[in-house]
mmCIF file of C-alpha atoms in Angstrom:
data_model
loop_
_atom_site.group_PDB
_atom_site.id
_atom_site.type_symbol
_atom_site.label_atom_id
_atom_site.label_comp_id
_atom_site.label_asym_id
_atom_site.label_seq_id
_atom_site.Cartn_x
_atom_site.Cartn_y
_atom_site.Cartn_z
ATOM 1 C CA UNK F 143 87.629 264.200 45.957
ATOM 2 C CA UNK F 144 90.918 263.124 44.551
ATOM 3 C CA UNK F 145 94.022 262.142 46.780
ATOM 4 C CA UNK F 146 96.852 264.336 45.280
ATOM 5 C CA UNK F 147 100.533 264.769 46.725
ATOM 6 C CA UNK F 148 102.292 267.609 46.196
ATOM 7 C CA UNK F 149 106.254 267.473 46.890
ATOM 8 C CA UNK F 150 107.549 270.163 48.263
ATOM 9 C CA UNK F 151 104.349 271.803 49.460
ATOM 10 C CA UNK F 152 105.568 274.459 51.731
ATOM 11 C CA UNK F 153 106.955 277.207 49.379
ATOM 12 C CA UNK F 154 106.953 278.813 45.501
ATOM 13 C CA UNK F 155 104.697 276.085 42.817
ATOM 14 C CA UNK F 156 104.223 273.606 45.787
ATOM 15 C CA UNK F 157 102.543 276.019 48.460
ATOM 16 C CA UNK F 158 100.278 277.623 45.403
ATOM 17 C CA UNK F 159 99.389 274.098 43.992
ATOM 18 C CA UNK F 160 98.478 272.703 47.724
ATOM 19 C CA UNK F 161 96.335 276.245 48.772
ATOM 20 C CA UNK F 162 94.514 275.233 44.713
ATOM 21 C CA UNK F 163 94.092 271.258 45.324
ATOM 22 C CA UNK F 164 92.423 272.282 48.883
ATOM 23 C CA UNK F 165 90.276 274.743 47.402
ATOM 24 C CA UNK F 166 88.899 272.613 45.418
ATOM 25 C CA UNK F 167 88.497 269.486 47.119
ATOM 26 C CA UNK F 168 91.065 267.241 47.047
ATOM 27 C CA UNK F 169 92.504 265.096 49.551
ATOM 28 C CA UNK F 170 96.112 267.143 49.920
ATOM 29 C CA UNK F 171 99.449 265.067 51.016
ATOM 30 C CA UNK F 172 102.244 267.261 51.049
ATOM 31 C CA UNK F 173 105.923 266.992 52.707
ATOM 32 C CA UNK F 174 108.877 269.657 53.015
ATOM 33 C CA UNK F 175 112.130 269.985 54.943
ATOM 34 C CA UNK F 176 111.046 272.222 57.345
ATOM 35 C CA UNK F 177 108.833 271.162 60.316
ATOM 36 C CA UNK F 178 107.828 274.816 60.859
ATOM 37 C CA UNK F 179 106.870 275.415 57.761
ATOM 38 C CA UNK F 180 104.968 272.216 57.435
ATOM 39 C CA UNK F 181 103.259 273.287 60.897
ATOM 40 C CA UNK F 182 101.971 276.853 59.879
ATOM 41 C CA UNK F 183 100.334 275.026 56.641
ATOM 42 C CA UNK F 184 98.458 272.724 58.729
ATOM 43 C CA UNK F 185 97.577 275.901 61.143
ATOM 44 C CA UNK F 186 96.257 277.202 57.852
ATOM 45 C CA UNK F 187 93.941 274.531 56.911
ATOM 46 C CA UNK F 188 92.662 273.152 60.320
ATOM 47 C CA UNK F 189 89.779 270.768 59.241
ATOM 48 C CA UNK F 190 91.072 269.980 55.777
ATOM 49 C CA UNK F 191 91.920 266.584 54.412
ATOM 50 C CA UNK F 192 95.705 267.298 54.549
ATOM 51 C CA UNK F 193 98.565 265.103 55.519
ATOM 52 C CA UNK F 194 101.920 266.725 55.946
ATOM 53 C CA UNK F 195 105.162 264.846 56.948
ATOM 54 C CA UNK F 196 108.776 266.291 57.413
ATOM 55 C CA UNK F 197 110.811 264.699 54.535
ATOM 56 C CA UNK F 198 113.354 264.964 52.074
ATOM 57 C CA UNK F 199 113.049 263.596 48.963
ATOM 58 C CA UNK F 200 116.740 262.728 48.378
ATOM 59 C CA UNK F 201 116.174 259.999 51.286
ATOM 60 C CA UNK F 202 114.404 256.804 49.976
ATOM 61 C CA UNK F 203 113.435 255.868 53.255
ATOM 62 C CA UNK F 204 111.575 259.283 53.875
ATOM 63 C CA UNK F 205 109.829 258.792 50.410
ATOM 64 C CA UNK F 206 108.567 255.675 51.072
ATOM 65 C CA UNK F 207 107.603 256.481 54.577
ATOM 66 C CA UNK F 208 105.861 259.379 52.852
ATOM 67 C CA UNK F 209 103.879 257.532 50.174
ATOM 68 C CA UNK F 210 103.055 254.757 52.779
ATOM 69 C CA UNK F 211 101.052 257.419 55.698
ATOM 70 C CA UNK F 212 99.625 259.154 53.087
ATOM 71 C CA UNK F 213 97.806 255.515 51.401
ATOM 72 C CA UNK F 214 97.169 254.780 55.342
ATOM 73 C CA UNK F 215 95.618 258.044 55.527
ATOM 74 C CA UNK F 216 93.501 258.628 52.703
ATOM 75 C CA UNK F 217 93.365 255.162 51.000
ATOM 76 C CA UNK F 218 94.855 255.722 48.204
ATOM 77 C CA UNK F 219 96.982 258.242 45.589
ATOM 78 C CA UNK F 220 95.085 259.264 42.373
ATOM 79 C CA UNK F 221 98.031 262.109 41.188
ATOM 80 C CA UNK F 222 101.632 262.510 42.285
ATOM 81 C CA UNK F 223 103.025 265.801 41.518
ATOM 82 C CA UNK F 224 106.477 265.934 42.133
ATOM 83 C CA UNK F 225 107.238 269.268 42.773
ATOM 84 C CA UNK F 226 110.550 268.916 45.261
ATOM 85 C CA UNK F 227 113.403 270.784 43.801
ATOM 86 C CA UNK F 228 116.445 272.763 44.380
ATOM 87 C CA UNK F 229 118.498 274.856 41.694
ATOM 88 C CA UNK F 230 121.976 275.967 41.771
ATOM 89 C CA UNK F 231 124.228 278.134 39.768
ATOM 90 C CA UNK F 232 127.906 277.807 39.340
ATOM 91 C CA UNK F 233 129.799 277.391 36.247
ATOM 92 C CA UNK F 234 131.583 274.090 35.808
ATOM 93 C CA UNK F 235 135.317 275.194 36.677
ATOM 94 C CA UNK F 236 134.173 276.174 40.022
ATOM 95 C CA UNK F 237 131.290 274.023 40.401
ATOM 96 C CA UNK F 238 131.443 271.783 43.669
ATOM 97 C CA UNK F 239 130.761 267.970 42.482
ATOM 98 C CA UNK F 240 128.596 267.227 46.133
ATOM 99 C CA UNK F 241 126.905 270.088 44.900
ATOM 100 C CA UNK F 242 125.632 268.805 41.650
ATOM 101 C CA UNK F 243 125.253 265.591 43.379
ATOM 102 C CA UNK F 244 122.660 266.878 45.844
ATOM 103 C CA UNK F 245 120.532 268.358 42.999
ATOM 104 C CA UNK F 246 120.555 265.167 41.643
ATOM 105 C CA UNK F 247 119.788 263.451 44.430
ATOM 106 C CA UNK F 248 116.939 266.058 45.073
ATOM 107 C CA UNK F 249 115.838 266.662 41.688
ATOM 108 C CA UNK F 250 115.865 263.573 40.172
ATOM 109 C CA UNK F 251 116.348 260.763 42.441
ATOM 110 C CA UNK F 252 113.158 262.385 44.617
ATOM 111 C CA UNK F 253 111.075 261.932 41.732
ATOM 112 C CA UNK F 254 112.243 258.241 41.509
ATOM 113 C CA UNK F 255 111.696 257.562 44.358
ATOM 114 C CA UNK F 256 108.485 258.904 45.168
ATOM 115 C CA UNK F 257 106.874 257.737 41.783
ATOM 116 C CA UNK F 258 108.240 254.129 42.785
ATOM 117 C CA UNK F 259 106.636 253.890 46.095
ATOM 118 C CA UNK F 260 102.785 255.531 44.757
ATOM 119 C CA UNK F 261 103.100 253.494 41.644
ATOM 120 C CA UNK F 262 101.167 250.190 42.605
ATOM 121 C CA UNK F 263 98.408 252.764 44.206
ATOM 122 C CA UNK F 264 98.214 254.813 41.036
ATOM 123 C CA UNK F 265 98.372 252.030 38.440
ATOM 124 C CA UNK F 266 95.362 250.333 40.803
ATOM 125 C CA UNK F 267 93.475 253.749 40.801
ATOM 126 C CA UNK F 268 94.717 254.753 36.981
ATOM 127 C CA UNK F 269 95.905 257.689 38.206
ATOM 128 C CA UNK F 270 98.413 260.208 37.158
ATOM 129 C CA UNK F 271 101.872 261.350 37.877
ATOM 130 C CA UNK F 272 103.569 264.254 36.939
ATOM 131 C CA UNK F 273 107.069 266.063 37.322
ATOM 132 C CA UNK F 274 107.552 269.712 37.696
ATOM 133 C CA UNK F 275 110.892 270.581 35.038
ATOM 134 C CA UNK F 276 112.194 273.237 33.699
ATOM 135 C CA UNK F 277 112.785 275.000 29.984
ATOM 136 C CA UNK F 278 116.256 274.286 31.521
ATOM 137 C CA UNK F 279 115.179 270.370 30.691
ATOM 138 C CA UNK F 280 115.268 270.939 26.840
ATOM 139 C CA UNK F 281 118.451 273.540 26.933
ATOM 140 C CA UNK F 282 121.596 273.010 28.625
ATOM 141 C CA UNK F 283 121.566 276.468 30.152
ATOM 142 C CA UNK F 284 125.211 278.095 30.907
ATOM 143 C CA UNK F 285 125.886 278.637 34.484
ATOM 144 C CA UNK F 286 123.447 275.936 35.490
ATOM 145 C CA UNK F 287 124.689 272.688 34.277
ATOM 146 C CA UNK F 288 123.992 270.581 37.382
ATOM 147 C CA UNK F 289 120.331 271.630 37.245
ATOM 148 C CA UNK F 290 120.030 270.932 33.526
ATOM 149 C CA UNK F 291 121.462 267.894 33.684
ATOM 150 C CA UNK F 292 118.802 266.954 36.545
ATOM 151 C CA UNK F 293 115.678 268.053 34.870
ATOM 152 C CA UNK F 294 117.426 266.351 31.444
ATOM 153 C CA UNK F 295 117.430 263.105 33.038
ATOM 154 C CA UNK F 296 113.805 263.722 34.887
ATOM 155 C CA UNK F 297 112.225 264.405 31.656
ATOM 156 C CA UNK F 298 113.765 261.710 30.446
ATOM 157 C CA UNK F 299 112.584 259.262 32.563
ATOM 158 C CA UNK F 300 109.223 260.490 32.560
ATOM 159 C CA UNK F 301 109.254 260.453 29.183
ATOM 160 C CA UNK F 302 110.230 256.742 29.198
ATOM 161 C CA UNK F 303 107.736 255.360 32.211
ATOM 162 C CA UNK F 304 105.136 257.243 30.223
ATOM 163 C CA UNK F 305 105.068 254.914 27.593
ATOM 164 C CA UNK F 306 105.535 251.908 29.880
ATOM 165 C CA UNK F 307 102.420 253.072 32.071
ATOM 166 C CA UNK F 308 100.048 253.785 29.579
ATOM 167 C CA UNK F 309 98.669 250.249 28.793
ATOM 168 C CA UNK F 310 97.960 250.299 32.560
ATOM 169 C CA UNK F 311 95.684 253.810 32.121
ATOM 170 C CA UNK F 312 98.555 255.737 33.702
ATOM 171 C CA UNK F 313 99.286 258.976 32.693
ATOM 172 C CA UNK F 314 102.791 260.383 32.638
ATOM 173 C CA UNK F 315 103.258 264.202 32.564
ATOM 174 C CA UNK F 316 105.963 266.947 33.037
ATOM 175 C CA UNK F 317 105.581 270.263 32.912
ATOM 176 C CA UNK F 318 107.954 273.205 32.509
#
């Protein structure tokens, strides 16, 4: 009976974690890029408790739209899993800076973003929040230094609001 959002619902960790949460009760909010995509989910799961809404998590404005329907909705969010994420390979000499700016953007500044506009809901429900990395968040992987610095600086940060939440029964979670 818990209200979870999943990021980046419609494919890969997202899709799996969203088909789980249903299965076993949960109250499922879950946005993607895609509209289609978004639409075939809900044609999957007719008379669920699912909220879907186009977004992209490197817009603020689409975040906090997000976060705001799905409290309207369901009344609440007990655990954000941000999931959203792109990758990219390239090494640095031909690496494209707007590149590594969008997975940035994506990676981390999504997760920002998100957590920001759920927090006041989760710290009043003592809820949970978690980030999806990578092994590519404790190693500086050749070939993939735009993405390692993103999941660098969201394990970082998680690592950081972790320890600010926890006198307010948060918990603070990534996993790789």
């Amino acid at each position: 009976d818990k209200v979870v959002v999943v990021t980046g619902g419609t494919d890969g960790i997202g899709k799996a974690l969203v088909d789980a949460l249903l299965a076993m009760g949960a109250k499922v909010a879950t946005c993607g890029r895609n509209h289609d995509k978004l639409y075939s989910l809900q044609a999957e799961y007719p008379s669920a408790f699912l909220h879907t809404m186009v977004a992209d998590v490197s817009s603020e404005n689409d975040c906090r739209r997000f976060m705001e329907t799905t409290i309207k909705n369901f009344g609440g969010i007990d655990i954000l899993i941000n999931n959203a994420g792109v990758s990219m390979r390239a090494i640095l000499k031909e690496a494209n800076i707007e590149v590594i700016k969008k997975v940035m953007d994506i990676n981390f500044y999504g997760i920002v973003y998100c957590t920001k506009y759920a927090l006041n809901s989760i710290i009043e429900r003592k809820g949970t929040i978690v980030g999806v990395s990578s092994i590519a968040g404790y190693r500086g992987l050749p070939g993939r230094s735009g993405y390692s610095a993103s999941k660098f600086a969201v394990q970082g940060w998680l690592e950081a609001i972790k320890t600010e939440l926890m006198a307010d029964g948060v918990h603070v979670m990534w996993v790789c």
